[in-house]
Coordinates of C-alpha atoms in Angstrom, one line a residue:
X734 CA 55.1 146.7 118.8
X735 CA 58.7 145.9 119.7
X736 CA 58.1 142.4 118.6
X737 CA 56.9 143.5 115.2
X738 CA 59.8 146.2 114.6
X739 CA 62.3 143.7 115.2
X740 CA 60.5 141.1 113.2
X741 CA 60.6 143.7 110.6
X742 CA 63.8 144.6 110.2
X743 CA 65.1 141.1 110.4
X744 CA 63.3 140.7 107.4
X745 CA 64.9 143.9 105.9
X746 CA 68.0 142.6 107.0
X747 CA 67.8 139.5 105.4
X748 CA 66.5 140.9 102.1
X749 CA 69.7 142.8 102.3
X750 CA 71.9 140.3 103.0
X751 CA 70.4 138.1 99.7
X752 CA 70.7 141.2 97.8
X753 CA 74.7 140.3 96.3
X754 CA 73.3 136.5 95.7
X755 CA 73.3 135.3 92.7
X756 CA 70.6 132.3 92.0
X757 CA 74.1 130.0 90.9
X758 CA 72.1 127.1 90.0
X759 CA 70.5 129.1 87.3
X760 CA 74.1 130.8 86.9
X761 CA 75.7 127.3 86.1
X762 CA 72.5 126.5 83.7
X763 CA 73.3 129.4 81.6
X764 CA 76.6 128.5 81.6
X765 CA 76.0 124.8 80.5
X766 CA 73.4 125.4 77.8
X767 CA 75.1 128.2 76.5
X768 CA 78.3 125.7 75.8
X769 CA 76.2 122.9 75.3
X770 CA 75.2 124.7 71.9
X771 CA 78.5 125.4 70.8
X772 CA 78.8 121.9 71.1
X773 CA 75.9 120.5 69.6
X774 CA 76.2 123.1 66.5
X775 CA 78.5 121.4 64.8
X776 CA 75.8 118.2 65.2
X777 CA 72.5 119.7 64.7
X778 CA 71.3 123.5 64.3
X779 CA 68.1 122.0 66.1
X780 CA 69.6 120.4 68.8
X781 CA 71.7 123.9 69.0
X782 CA 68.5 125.6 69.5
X783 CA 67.1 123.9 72.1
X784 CA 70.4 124.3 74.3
X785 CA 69.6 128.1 73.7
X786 CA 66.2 127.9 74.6
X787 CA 67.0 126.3 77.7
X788 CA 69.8 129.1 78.2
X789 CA 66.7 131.5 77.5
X790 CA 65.1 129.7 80.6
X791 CA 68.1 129.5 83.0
X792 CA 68.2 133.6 81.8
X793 CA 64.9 134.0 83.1
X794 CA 65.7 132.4 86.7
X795 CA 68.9 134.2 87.1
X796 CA 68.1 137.9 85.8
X797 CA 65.8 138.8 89.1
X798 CA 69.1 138.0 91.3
X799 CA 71.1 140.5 89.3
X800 CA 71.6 143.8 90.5
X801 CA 72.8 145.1 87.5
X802 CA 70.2 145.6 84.6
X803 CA 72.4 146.3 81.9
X804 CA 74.5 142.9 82.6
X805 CA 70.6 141.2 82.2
X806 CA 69.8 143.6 79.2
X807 CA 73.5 142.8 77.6
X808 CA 72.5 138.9 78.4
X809 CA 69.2 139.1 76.4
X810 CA 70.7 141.0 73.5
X811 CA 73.2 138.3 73.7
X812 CA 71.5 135.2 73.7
X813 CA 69.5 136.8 70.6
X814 CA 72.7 137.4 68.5
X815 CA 73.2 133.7 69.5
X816 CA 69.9 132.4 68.1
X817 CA 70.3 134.4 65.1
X818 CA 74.0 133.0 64.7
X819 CA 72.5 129.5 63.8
X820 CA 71.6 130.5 60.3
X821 CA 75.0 131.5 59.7
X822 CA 78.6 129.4 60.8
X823 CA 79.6 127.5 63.9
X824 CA 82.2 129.9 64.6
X825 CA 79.8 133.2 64.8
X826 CA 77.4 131.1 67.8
X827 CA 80.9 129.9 69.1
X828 CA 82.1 134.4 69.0
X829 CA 78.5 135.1 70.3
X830 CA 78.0 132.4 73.5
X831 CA 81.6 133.9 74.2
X832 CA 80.6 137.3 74.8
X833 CA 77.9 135.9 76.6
X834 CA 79.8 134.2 79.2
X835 CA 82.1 137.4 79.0
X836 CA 79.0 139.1 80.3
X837 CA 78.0 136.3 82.9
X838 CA 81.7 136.5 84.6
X839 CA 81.3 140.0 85.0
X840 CA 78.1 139.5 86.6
X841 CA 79.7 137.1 88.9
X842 CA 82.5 138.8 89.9
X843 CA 81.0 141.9 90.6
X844 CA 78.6 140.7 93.0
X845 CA 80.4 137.5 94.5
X846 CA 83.1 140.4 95.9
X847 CA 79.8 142.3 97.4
X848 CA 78.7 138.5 99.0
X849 CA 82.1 137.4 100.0
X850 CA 82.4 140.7 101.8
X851 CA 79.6 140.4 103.8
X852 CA 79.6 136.7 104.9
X853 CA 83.2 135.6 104.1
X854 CA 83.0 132.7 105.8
X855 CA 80.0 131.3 104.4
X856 CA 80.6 131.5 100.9
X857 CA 81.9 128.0 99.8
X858 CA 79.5 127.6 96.5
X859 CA 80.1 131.0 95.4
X860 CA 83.9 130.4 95.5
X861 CA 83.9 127.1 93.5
X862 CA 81.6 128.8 90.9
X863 CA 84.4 131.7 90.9
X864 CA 87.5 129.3 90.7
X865 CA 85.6 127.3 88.0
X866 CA 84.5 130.2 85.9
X867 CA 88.0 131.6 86.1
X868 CA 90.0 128.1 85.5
X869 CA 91.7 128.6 89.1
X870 CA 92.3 124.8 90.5
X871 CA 95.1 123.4 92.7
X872 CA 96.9 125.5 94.6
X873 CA 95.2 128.8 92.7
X874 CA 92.1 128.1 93.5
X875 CA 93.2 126.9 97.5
X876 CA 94.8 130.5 97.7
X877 CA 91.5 132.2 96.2
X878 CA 89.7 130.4 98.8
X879 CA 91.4 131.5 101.6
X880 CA 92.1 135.5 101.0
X881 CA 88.2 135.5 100.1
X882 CA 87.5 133.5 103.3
X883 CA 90.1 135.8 105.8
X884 CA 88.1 139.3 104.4
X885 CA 90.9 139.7 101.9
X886 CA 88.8 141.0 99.0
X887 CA 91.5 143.1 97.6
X888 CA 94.1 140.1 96.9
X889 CA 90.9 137.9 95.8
X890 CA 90.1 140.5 93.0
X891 CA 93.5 140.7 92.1
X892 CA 93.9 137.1 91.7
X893 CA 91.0 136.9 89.5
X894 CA 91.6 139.5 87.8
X895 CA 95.4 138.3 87.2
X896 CA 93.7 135.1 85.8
X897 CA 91.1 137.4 83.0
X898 CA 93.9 138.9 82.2
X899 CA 96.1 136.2 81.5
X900 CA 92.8 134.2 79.6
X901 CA 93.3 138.0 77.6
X902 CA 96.6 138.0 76.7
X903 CA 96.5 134.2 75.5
X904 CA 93.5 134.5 73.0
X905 CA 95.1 138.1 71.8
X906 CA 98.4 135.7 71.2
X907 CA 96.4 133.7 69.4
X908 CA 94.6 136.0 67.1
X909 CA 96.4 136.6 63.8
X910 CA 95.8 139.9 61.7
X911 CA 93.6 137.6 58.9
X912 CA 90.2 137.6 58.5
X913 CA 89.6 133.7 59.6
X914 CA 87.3 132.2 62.1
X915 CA 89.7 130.9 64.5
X916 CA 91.1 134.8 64.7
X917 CA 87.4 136.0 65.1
X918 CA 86.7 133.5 68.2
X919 CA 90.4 134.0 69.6
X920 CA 89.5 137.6 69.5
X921 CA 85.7 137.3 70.5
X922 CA 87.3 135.5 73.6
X923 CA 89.6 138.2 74.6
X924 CA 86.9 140.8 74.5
X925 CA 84.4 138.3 76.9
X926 CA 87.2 138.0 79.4
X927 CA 88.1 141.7 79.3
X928 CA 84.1 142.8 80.0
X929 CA 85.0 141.0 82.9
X930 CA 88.2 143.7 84.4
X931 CA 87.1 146.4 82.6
X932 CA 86.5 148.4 85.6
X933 CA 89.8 147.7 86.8
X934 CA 91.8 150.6 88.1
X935 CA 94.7 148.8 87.0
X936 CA 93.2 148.4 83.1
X937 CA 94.8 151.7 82.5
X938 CA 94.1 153.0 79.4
X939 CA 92.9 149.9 77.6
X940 CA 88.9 150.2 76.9
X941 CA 86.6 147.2 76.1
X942 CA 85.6 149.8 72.7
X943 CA 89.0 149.3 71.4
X944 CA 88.0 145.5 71.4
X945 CA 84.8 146.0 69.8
X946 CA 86.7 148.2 67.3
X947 CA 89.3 145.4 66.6
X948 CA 86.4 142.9 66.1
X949 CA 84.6 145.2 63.4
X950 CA 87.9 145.4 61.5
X951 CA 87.8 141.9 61.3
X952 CA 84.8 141.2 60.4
X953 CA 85.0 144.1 57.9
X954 CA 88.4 142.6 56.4
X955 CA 90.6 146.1 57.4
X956 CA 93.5 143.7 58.0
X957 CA 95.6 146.3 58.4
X958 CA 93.5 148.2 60.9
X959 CA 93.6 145.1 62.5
X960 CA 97.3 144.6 63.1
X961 CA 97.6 148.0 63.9
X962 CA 94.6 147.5 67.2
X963 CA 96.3 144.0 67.7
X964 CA 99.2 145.6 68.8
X965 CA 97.9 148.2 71.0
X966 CA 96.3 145.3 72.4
X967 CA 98.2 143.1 73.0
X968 CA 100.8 146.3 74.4
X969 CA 98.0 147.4 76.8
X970 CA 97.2 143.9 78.1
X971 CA 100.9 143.2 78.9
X972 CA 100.8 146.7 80.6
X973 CA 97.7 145.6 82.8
X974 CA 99.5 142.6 83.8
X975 CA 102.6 143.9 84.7
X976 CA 100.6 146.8 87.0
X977 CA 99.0 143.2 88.4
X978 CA 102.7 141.6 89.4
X979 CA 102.6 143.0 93.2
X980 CA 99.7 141.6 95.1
X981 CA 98.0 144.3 97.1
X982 CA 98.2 143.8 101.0
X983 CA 96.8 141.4 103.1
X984 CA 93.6 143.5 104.3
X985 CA 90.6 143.0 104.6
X986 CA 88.9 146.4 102.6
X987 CA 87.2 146.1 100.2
X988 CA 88.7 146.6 96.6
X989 CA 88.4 149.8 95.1
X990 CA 86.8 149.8 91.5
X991 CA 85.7 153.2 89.4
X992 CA 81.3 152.9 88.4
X993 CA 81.3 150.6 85.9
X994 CA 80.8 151.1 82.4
X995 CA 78.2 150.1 79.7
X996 CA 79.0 146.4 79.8
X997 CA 77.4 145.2 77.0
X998 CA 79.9 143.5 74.4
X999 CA 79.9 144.6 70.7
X1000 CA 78.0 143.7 68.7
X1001 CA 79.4 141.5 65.8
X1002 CA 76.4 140.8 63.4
X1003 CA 79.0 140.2 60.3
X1004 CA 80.0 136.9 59.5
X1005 CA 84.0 136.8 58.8
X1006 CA 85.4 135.0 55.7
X1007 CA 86.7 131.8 56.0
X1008 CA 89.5 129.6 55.3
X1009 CA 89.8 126.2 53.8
X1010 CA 89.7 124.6 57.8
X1011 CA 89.2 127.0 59.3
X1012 CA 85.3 126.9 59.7
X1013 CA 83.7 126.5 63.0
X1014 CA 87.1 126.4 64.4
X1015 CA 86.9 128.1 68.0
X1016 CA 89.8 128.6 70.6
X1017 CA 89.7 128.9 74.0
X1018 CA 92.2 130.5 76.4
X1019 CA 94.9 129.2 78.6
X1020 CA 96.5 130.3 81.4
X1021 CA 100.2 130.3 81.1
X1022 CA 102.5 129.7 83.8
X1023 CA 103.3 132.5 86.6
X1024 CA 104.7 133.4 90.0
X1025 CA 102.0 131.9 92.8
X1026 CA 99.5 130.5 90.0
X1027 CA 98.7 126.9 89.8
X1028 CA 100.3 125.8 86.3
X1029 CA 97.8 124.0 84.2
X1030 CA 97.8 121.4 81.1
X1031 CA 98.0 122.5 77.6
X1032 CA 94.7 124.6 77.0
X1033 CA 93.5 123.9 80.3
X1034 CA 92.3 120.3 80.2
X1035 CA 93.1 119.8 83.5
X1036 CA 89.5 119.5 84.5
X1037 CA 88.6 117.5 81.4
X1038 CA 90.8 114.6 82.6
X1039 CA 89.1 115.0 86.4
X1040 CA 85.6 114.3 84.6
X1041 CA 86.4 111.7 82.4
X1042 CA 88.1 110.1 85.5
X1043 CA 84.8 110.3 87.4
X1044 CA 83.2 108.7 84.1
X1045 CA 85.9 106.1 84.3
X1046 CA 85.2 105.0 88.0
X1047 CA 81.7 105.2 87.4
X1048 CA 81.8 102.7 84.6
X1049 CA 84.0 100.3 86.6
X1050 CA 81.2 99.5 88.7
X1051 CA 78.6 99.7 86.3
X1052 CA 76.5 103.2 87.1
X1053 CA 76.1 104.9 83.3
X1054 CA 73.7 107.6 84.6
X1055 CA 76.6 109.0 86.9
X1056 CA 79.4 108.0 83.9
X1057 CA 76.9 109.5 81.5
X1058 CA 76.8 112.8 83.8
X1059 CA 80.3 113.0 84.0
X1060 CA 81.0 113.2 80.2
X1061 CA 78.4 115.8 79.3
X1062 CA 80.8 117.6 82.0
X1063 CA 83.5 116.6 80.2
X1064 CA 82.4 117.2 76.6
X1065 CA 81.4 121.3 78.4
X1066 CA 84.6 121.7 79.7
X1067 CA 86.6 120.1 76.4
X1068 CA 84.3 123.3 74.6
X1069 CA 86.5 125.8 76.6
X1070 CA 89.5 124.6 75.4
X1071 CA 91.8 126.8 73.4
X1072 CA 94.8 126.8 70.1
X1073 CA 96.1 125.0 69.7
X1074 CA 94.4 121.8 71.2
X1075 CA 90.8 123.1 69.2
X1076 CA 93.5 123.1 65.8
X1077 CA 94.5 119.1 65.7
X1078 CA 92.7 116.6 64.2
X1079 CA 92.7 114.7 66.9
X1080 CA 90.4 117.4 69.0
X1081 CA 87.7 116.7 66.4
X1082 CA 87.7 112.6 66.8
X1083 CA 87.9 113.5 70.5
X1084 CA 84.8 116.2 70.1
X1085 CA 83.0 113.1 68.3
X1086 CA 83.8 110.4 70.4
X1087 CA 82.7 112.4 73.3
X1088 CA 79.3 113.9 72.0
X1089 CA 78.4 109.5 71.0
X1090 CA 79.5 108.5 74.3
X1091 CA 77.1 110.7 76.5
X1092 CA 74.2 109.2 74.7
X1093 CA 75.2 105.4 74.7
X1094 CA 73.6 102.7 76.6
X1095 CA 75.7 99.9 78.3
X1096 CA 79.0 102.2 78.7
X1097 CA 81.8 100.3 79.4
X1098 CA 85.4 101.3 81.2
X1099 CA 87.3 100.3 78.1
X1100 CA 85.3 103.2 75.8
X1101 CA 85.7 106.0 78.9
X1102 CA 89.6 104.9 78.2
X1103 CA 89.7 106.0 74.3
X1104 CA 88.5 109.2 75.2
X1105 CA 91.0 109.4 77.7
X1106 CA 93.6 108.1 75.1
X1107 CA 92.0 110.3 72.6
X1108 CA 92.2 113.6 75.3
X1109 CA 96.3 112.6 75.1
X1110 CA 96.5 111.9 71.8
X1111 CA 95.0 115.8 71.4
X1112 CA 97.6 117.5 73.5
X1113 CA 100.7 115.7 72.3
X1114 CA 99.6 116.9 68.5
X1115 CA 98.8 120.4 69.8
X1116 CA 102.4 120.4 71.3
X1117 CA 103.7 119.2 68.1
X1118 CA 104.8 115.9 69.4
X1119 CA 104.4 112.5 67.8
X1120 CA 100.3 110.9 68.3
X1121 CA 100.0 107.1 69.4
X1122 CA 98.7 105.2 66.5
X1123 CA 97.0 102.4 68.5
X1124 CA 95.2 105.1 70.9
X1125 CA 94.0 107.0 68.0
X1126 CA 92.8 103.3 66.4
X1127 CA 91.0 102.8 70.0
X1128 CA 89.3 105.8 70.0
X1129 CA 87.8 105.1 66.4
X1130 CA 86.7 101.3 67.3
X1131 CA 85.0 102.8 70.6
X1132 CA 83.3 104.7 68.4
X1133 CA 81.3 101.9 67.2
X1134 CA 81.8 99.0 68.4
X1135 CA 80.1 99.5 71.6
X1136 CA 77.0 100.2 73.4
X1137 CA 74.4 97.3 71.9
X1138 CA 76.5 96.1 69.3
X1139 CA 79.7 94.9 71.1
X1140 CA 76.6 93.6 73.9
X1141 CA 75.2 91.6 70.8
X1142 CA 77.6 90.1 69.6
X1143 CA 79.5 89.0 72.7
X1144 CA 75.9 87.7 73.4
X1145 CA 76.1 85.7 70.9
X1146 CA 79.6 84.5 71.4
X1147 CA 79.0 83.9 74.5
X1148 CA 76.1 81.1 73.8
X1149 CA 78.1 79.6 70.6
X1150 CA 80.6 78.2 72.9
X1151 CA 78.4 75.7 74.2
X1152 CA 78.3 74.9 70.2
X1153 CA 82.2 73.0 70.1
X1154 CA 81.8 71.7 74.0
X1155 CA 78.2 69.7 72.7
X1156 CA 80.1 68.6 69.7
X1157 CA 83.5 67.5 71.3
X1158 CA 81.1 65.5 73.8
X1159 CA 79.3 64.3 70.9
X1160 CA 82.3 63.1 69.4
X1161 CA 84.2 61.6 71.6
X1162 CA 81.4 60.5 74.5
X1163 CA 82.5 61.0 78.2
X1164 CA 83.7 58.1 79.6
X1165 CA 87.3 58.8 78.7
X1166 CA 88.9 60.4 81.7
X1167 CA 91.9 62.3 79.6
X1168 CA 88.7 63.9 77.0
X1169 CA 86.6 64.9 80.3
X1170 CA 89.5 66.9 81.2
X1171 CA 90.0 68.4 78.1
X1172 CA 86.4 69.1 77.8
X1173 CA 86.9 71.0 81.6
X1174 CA 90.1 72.8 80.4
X1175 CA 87.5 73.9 77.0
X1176 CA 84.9 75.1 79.6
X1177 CA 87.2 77.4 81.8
X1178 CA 89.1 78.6 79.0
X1179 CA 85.9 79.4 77.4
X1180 CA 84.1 80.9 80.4
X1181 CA 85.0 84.2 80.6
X1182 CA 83.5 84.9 76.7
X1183 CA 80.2 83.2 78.0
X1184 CA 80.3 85.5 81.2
X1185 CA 81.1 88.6 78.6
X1186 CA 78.5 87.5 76.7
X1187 CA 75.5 86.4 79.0
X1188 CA 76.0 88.8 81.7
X1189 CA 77.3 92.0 79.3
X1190 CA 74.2 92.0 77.8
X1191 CA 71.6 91.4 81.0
X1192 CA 74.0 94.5 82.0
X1193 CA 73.1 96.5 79.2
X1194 CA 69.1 96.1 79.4
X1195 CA 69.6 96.9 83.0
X1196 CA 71.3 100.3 82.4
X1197 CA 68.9 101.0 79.5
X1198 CA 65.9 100.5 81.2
X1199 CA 67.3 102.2 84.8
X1200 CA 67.2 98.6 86.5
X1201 CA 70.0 98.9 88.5
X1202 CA 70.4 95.5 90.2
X1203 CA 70.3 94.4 86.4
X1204 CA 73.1 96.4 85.2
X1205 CA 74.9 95.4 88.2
X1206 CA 75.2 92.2 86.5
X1207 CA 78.3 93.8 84.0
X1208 CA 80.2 93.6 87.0
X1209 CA 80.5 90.1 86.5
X1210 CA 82.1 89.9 83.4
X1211 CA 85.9 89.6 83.6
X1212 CA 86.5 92.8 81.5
X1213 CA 85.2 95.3 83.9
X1214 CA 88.1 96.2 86.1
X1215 CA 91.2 95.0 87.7
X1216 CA 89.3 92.7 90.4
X1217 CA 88.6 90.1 87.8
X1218 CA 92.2 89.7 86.3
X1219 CA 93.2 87.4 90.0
X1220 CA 90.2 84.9 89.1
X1221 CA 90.7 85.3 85.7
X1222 CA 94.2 84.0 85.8
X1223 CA 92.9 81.2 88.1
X1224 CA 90.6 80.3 85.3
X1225 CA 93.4 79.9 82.9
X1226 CA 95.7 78.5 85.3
X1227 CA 93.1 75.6 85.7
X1228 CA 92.0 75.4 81.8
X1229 CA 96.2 74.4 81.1
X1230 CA 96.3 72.1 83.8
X1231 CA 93.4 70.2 82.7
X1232 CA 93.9 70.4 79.2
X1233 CA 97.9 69.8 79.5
X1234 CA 96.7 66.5 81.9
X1235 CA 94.1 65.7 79.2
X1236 CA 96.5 65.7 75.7
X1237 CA 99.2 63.9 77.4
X1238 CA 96.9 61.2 79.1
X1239 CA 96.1 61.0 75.1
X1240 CA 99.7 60.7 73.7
X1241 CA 100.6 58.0 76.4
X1242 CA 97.6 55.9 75.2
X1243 CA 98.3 56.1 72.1
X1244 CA 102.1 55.4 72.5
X1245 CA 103.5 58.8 71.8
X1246 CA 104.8 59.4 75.6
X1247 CA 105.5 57.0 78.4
X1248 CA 108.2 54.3 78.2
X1249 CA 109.4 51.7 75.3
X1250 CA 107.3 48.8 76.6
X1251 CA 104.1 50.8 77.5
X1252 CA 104.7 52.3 74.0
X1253 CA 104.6 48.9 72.5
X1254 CA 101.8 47.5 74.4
X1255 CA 99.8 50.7 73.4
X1256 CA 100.7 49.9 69.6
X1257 CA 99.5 46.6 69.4
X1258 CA 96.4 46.9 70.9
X1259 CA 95.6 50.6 69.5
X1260 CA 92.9 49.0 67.1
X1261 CA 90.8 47.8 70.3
X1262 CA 90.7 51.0 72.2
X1263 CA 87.9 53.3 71.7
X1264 CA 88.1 56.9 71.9
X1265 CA 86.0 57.1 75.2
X1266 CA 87.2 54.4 76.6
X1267 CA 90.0 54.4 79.3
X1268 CA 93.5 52.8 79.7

């Protein structure tokens, strides 16, 4: 009896315990799918669609681990003003999958602070999902990690809820009092990130209804209305940061939050007018600078360059699955970007080049480094500066010459150079000792465009069919990564020496170097000596 009471409430306990877990794999599903259609919308309404219905799926998996039914109910609702979004604009899906993940965060951060205060120190997952979700990283997201870890709940909702809030106040910066579709995502934004603090006892008297009542005006074209709730806004939001400047102290209770509220986001079934490029703009939000905060790049891109490094290493030893992994990660995160990096032209070629790449076969280093380039080339036109001509060029050839094509015809450069070195031998025969060493000097200088050629292309079947001892093969070619450029050299150093030893064995056989009398004595007898015959 004893045995079967304490096996019983070990299991109660346990069911307990699991009872603030989220399922996060399903968590991060939603999360990708629900971007992933942003992105593909601007592709494909179909392919858009099926990111949803996988979303739909993902929902499915992750509503039994909520404890809060009107999050799940919000969620649904969501994901169905999503679908419905399709018939319409890029921007409305883009203002929907926004309150969405406004929805999701709250979810998260409600019930990660119920986890992390009953296991602290076993909580690693749920704290890089948080610092993801909530664009902590660096010395942020280290902090985060260790008041969350010590029992410090208090100062880890305050620093997430420091970072909502500044997410708020950046997309309310960027929403102008005009009925356009970059306002209507800017300010779709800021309501998502404020469903996530709304309970805050620091929110004061800023309500997520005055957000929903802002977004009507929009969408109902009372500009004026709008500037009016713009300001109250924006005046409230800069009031809940300020009452967020003094970090509470270093305990380990619990923080106090009021019963939360309704949740779920207004509903924004209008479609706003738009402006000559303007549509399917979206923005995302950035974190500005402050006291304690790990500073981030211009619209947070921070973690865009991290996976398009990872793409980058993983192309310089030939693994495209893991490269090809590593830029739908990339092309997620460049999605929650915000203004003005979403606003340059050179965030569209980047969008492009991005959503080509995850799809190609044979990936090579050099196309991983236009998107980089292109990444850049974004951030210095958002900050107004000057863009690099020749990186903006790169990004545009990468675009298509690439994958099988480039493989092609370097395949076929590659076999035409035995094409001059049959003729030369033809010509010239190979007893001569001067054109044998011009012919070697022909075959090393021409090598590394036969190795591009030959082994680029075994390279690419072996990535496109999953062969990986086959696409291992790119790593011979010399254009793969800095470990060729030693041999390389070699290869030219040797192709000058032979082809410098070859010509000017030539010119003194023919009288044009070398002294007077062996000049002379070449002249005379120049009609009697074959081309392939030696001195």
């Amino acid at each position: 009896m004893n045995l079967r009471r304490a096996g019983l409430a070990w299991v109660v306990t346990a069911l307990l315990g699991a009872a603030g877990a989220q399922n996060l794999t399903a968590y991060g599903a939603l999360a990708s799918n629900l971007d992933g259609a942003v992105q593909a919308r601007a592709q494909s309404a179909e392919a858009a669609l099926n990111r949803l219905d996988a979303a739909g799926k993902a929902l499915d998996d992750l509503a039994p681990t909520l404890r809060n039914q009107q999050i799940v109910s919000g969620l649904r609702d969501a994901l169905s003003r999503s679908r419905a979004a399709l018939a319409r604009t890029p921007a409305e899906l883009e203002a929907q999958v926004q309150l969405a993940r406004g929805l999701m965060r709250k979810a998260l951060y409600d019930q990660s602070l119920v986890a992390l205060g009953e296991q602290p120190a076993n909580a690693d997952a749920q704290l890089r999902v948080l610092s993801r979700e909530f664009g902590l990283t660096g010395e942020a997201a280290q902090a985060l990690a260790t008041d969350a870890r010590a029992g410090r709940l208090e100062r880890t909702a305050w620093r997430l809820q420091r970072a909502a809030v500044q997410k708020v106040s950046a997309s309310l910066q960027a929403t102008q009092a005009t009925q356009t579709t970059a306002s209507y995502v800017n300010l779709a934004r800021a309501t998502g990130w404020f469903t996530v603090v709304q309970d805050s006892s620091s929110a004061g008297t800023l309500k997520l209804s005055q957000f929903g009542d802002a977004l009507r005006q929009l969408t109902g074209g009372d500009t004026a209305a709008l500037g009016t709730s713009l300001t109250t806004l924006r005046q409230g939001t800069r009031t809940f940061a300020q009452a967020l400047t003094t970090p509470p102290s270093a305990t380990g209770t619990p923080p106090a939050t009021p019963a939360p509220a309704q949740p779920s986001p207004p509903s924004t079934s209008q479609n706003p007018a738009t402006t000559p490029g303007t549509a399917g703009t979206g923005t995302g939000s950035t974190t500005p600078p402050t006291s304690g905060a790990g500073t981030t790049r211009s619209s947070g891109t921070e973690a865009v360059y991290a996976a398009l490094g990872r793409a980058l290493a993983a192309t310089g030893h030939a693994d495209g699955a893991r490269a090809r992994t590593a830029l739908q990660e990339a092309a997620t995160l460049l999605g929650r970007t915000g203004t003005p990096l979403r606003d340059t032209t050179a965030f569209q070629a980047l969008q492009g080049g991005l959503e080509s790449a995850q799809n190609r076969a044979a990936l090579r280093p050099s196309d991983v480094q236009a998107l980089i380039s292109g990444l850049a080339n974004a951030e210095q036109a958002a900050q107004g500066e000057p863009v690099s001509a020749l990186d903006r060029t790169s990004l545009g050839t990468a675009g298509w010459f690439s994958g099988w094509l480039r493989a092609l015809v370097f395949l076929l450069l590659g076999l035409g150079v035995a094409a001059p070195l049959y003729l030369l031998n033809l010509a010239f025969g190979g007893r001569n000792v001067y054109w044998r060493a011009i012919t070697g000097g022909l075959i090393l200088l021409l090598l590394p465009l036969f190795l591009e050629g030959v082994f680029g292309f075994l390279g690419a079947i072996g990535d496109a069919t999953s062969a990986g001892a086959l696409a291992g093969l790119t790593n011979v070619t010399l254009s793969q990564g800095a470990y060729a450029l030693p041999f390389w050299a070699l290869l030219a150093a040797g192709a000058l020496g032979l082809l410098a030893f070859g010509f000017r064995g030539l010119c003194v056989q023919f009288g044009l170097m070398g002294s007077a009398g062996g000049s002379g004595h070449t002249t005379v007898h120049h009609t009697v000596i074959d081309w392939d015959e030696d001195v």
